[in-house]
Coordinates of C-alpha atoms in Angstrom, one line a residue:
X8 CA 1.1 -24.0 33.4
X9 CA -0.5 -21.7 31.0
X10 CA 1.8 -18.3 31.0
X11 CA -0.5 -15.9 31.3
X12 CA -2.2 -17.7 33.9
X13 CA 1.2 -17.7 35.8
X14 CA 1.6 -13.9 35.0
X15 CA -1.5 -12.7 36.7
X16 CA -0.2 -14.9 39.8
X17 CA 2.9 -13.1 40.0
X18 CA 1.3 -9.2 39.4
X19 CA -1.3 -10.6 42.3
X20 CA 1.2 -10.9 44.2
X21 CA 2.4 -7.0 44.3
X22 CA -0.8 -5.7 44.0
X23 CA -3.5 -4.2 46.7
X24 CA -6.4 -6.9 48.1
X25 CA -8.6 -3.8 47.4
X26 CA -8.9 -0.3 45.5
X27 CA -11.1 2.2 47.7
X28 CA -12.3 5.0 45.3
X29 CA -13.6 8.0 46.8
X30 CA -14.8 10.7 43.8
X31 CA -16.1 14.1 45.1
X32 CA -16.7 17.5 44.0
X33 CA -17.2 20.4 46.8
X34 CA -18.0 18.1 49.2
X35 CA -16.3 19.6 51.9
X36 CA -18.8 18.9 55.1
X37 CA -19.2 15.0 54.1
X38 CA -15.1 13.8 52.7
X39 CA -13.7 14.1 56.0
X40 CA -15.8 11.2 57.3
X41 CA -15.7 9.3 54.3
X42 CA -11.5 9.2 54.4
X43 CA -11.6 8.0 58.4
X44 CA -14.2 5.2 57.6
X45 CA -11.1 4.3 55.3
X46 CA -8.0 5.0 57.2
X47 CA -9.6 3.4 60.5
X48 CA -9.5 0.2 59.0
X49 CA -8.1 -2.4 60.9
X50 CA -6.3 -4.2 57.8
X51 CA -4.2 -2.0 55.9
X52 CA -4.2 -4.1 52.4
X53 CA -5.8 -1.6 50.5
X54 CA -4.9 1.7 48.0
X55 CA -7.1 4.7 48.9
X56 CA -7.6 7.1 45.7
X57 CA -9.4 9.7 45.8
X58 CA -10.8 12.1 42.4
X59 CA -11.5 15.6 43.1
X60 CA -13.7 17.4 40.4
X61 CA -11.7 20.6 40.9
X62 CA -13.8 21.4 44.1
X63 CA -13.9 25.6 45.4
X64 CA -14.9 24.7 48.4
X65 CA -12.4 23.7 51.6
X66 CA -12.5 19.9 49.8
X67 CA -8.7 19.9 48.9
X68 CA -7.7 21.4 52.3
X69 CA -9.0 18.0 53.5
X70 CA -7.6 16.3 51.1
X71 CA -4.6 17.8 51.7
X72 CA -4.8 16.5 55.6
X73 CA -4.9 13.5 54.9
X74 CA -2.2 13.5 52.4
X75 CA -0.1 10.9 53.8
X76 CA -3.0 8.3 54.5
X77 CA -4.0 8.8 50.5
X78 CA -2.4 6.3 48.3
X79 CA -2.8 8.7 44.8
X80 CA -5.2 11.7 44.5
X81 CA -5.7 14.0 41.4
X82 CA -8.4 17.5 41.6
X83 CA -9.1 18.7 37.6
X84 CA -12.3 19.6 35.9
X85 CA -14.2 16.6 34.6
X86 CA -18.0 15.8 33.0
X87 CA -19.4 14.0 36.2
X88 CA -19.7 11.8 38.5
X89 CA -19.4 9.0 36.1
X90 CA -16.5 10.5 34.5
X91 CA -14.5 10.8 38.0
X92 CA -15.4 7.4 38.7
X93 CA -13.7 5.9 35.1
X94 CA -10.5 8.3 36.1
X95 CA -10.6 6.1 39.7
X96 CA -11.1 2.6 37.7
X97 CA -8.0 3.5 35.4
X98 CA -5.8 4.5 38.4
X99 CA -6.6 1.9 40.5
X100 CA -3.9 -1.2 41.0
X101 CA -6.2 -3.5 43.3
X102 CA -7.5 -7.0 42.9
X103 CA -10.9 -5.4 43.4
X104 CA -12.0 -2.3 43.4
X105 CA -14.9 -0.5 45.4
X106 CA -16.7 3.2 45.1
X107 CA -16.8 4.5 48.4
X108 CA -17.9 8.1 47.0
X109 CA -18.0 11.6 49.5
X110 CA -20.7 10.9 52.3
X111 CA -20.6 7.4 51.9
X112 CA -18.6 5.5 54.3
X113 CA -17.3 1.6 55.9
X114 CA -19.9 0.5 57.6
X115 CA -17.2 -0.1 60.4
X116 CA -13.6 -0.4 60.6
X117 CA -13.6 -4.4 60.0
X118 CA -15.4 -4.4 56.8
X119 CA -11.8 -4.9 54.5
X120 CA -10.7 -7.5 56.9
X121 CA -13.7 -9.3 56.2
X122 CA -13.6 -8.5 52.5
X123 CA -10.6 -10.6 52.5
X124 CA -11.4 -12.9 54.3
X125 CA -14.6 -13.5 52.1
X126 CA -13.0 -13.0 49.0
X127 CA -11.8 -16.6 48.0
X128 CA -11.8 -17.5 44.4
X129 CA -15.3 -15.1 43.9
X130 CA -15.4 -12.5 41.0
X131 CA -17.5 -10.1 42.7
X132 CA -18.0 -9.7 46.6
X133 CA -21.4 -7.8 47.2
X134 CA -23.7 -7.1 50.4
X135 CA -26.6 -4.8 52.2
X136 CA -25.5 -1.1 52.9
X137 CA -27.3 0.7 56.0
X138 CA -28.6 4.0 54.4
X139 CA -28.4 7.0 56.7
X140 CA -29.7 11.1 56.4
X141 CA -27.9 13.9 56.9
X142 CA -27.1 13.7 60.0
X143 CA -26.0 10.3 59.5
X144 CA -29.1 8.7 61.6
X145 CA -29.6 5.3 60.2
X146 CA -32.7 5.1 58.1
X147 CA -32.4 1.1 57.8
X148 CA -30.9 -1.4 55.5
X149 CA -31.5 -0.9 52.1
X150 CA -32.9 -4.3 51.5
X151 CA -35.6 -3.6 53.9
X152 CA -36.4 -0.2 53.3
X153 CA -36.5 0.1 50.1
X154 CA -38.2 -1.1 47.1
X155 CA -34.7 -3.6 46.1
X156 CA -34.6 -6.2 48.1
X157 CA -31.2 -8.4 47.7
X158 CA -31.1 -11.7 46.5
X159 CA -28.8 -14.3 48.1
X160 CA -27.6 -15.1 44.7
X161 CA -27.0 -12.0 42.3
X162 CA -27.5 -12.4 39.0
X163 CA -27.5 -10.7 36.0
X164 CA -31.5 -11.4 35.7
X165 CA -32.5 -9.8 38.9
X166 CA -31.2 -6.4 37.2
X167 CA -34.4 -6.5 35.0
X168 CA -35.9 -4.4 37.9
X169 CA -33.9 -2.0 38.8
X170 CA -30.7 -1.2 40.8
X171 CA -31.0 -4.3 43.2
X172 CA -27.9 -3.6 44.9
X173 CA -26.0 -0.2 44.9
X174 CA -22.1 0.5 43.8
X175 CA -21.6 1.0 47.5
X176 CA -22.4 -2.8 48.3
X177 CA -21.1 -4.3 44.9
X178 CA -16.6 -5.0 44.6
X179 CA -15.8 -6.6 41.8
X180 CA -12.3 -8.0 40.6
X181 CA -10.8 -4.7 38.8
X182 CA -10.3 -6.4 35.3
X183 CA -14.0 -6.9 34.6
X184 CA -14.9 -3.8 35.5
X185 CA -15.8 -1.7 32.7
X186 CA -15.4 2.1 32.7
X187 CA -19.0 3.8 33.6
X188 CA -21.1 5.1 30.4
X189 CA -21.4 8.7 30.0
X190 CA -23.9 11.5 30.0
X191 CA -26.8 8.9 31.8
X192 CA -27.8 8.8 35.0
X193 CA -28.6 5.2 35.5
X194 CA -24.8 4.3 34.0
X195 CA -24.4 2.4 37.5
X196 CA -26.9 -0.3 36.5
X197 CA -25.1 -0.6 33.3
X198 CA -21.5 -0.8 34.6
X199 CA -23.4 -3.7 36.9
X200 CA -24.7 -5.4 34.6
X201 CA -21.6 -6.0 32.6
X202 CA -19.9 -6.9 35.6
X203 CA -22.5 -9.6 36.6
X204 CA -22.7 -10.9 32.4
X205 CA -18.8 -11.6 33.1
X206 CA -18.9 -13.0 36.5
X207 CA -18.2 -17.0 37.2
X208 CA -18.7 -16.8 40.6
X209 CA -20.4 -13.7 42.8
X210 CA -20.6 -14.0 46.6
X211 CA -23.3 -12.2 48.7
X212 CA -21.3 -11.5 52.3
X213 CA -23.0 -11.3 55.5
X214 CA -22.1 -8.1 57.2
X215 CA -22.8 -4.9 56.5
X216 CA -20.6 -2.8 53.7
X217 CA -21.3 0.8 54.3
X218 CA -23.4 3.3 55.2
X219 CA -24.8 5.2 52.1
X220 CA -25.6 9.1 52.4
X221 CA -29.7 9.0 51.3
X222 CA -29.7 11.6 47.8
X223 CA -27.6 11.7 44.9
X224 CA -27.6 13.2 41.5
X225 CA -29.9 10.7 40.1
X226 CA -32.5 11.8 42.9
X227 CA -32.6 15.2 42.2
X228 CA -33.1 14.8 38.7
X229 CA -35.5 11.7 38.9
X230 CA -37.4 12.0 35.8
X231 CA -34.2 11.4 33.6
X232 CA -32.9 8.7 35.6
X233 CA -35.9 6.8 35.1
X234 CA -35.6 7.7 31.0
X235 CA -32.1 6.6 31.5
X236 CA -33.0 3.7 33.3
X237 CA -35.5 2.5 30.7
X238 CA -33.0 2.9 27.9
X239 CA -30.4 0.8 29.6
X240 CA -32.4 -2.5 30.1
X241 CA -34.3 -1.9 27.3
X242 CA -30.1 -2.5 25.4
X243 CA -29.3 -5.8 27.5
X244 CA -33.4 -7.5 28.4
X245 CA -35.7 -6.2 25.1
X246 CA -37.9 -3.8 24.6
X247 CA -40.9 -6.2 25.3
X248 CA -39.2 -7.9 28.6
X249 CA -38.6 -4.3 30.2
X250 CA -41.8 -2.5 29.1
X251 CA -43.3 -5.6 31.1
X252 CA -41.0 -5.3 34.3
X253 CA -41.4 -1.6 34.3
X254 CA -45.1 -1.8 35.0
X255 CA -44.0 -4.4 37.8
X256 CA -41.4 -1.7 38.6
X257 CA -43.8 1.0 39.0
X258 CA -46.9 -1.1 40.5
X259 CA -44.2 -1.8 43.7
X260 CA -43.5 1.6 43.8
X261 CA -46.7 2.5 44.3
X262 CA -47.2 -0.5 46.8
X263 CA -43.9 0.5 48.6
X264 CA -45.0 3.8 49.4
X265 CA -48.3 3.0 50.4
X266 CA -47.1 0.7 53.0
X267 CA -44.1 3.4 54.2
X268 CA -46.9 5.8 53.8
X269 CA -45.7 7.7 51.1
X270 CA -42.3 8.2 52.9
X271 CA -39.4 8.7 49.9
X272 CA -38.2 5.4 48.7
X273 CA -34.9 6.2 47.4

């Protein structure tokens, strides 16, 4: 038996099913909900770390709650959301790992049972997320919704058009993920991508993951997202591949919101 083989049997062993990475930043009026969706599960094999940004709002009071029902938590200063997210990845000790960021939350308190249950011999678990306002009314599944409908067998291809499927329905196994690029707005489809180039075996579920608070930085700042976007397939499809799928990109846009008539799209 090859050593290192036998190694990664034996640290399996000790280690968490799952890493559950909540990063927030004075996100006092949404954490609380997103740490019960956590705690309320009904199998405990999971680590629960959460990355405060050095919040100045009441978000460390509730952190400070729920100390006992957080497996490691840290609150400093740090360059974004992205950057938070890379601090979660090199803390975390699980199999897999999952972003479960402030506002988002489990979908319901089975969804880790059935992660495991799912999990098998697959590299990366992924699945539909239900996104919801602020009031947390449900909007509808993402798939349906929205422009990015989810294939029943992700590939690296099907990220030519965007953000098919969303960090809060995608768990990979913690050693391929990569830490998140910096300073771009679209680094989730590049993390994703890199996952999916490594990935032998990925494994759509079917249940819902989470429930996925509608907004988010890349929204508000929508023109550099897209630029961000661009410049990211543009490094992993070709500059003549994604100036073609970009005018697919933005003709079903334009389709999408006729038919939803003109509602947001996300």
């Amino acid at each position: 038996v090859d050593l290192s083989v036998f190694l990664l049997k034996i640290i399996s062993l000790e280690r968490p099913f799952l890493s559950i990475i909540t990063v927030c930043y004075n996100a006092a009026s949404v954490l609380e909900d997103t740490i019960k969706s956590v705690i309320e599960q009904t199998c405990d094999d999971y680590e629960y770390i959460v990355i405060d940004g050095a919040s100045k709002d009441d978000t460390l009071n509730i952190i400070e709650e729920y100390n006992e029902y957080i497996t490691r938590w840290i609150t400093e200063a740090d360059k974004g959301i992205y950057d938070a997210m890379n601090k979660g990845i090199e803390l975390a000790q699980g199999k897999f790992i999952w972003f479960l960021n402030a506002g988002d939350t489990a979908f319901d308190r089975y969804v880790v049972q059935q992660l495991k249950e799912s999990a098998g011999e697959h590299d990366v678990l992924y699945g539909d997320v239900m996104i919801v306002d602020a009031e947390r009314k449900p909007l509808g599944l993402r798939s349906e919704i929205t422009v990015h409908h989810l294939p029943s067998h992700l590939a690296k291809k099907d990220m030519q058009r965007g953000m098919i499927v969303c960090h809060q329905g995608f768990i990979p196994l913690h050693h391929l993920a990569p830490f998140f690029i910096q300073n771009n707005l679209s680094a989730d489809i590049d993390w994703t991508i890199r996952i999916l180039d490594q990935a032998k075996s990925v494994f759509k579920v079917d249940f819902i993951l989470a429930e996925y608070l509608a907004g988010g930085v890349s929204k508000k700042k929508w023109k550099k997202s897209l630029l961000d976007r661009y410049d990211i397939l543009k490094n992993h499809f070709g500059f003549t591949r994604t100036i073609f799928n970009h005018v697919l990109i933005i003709g079903r846009a334009i389709i999408h919101r006729i038919k939803r008539g003109k509602k947001s799209h996300y």
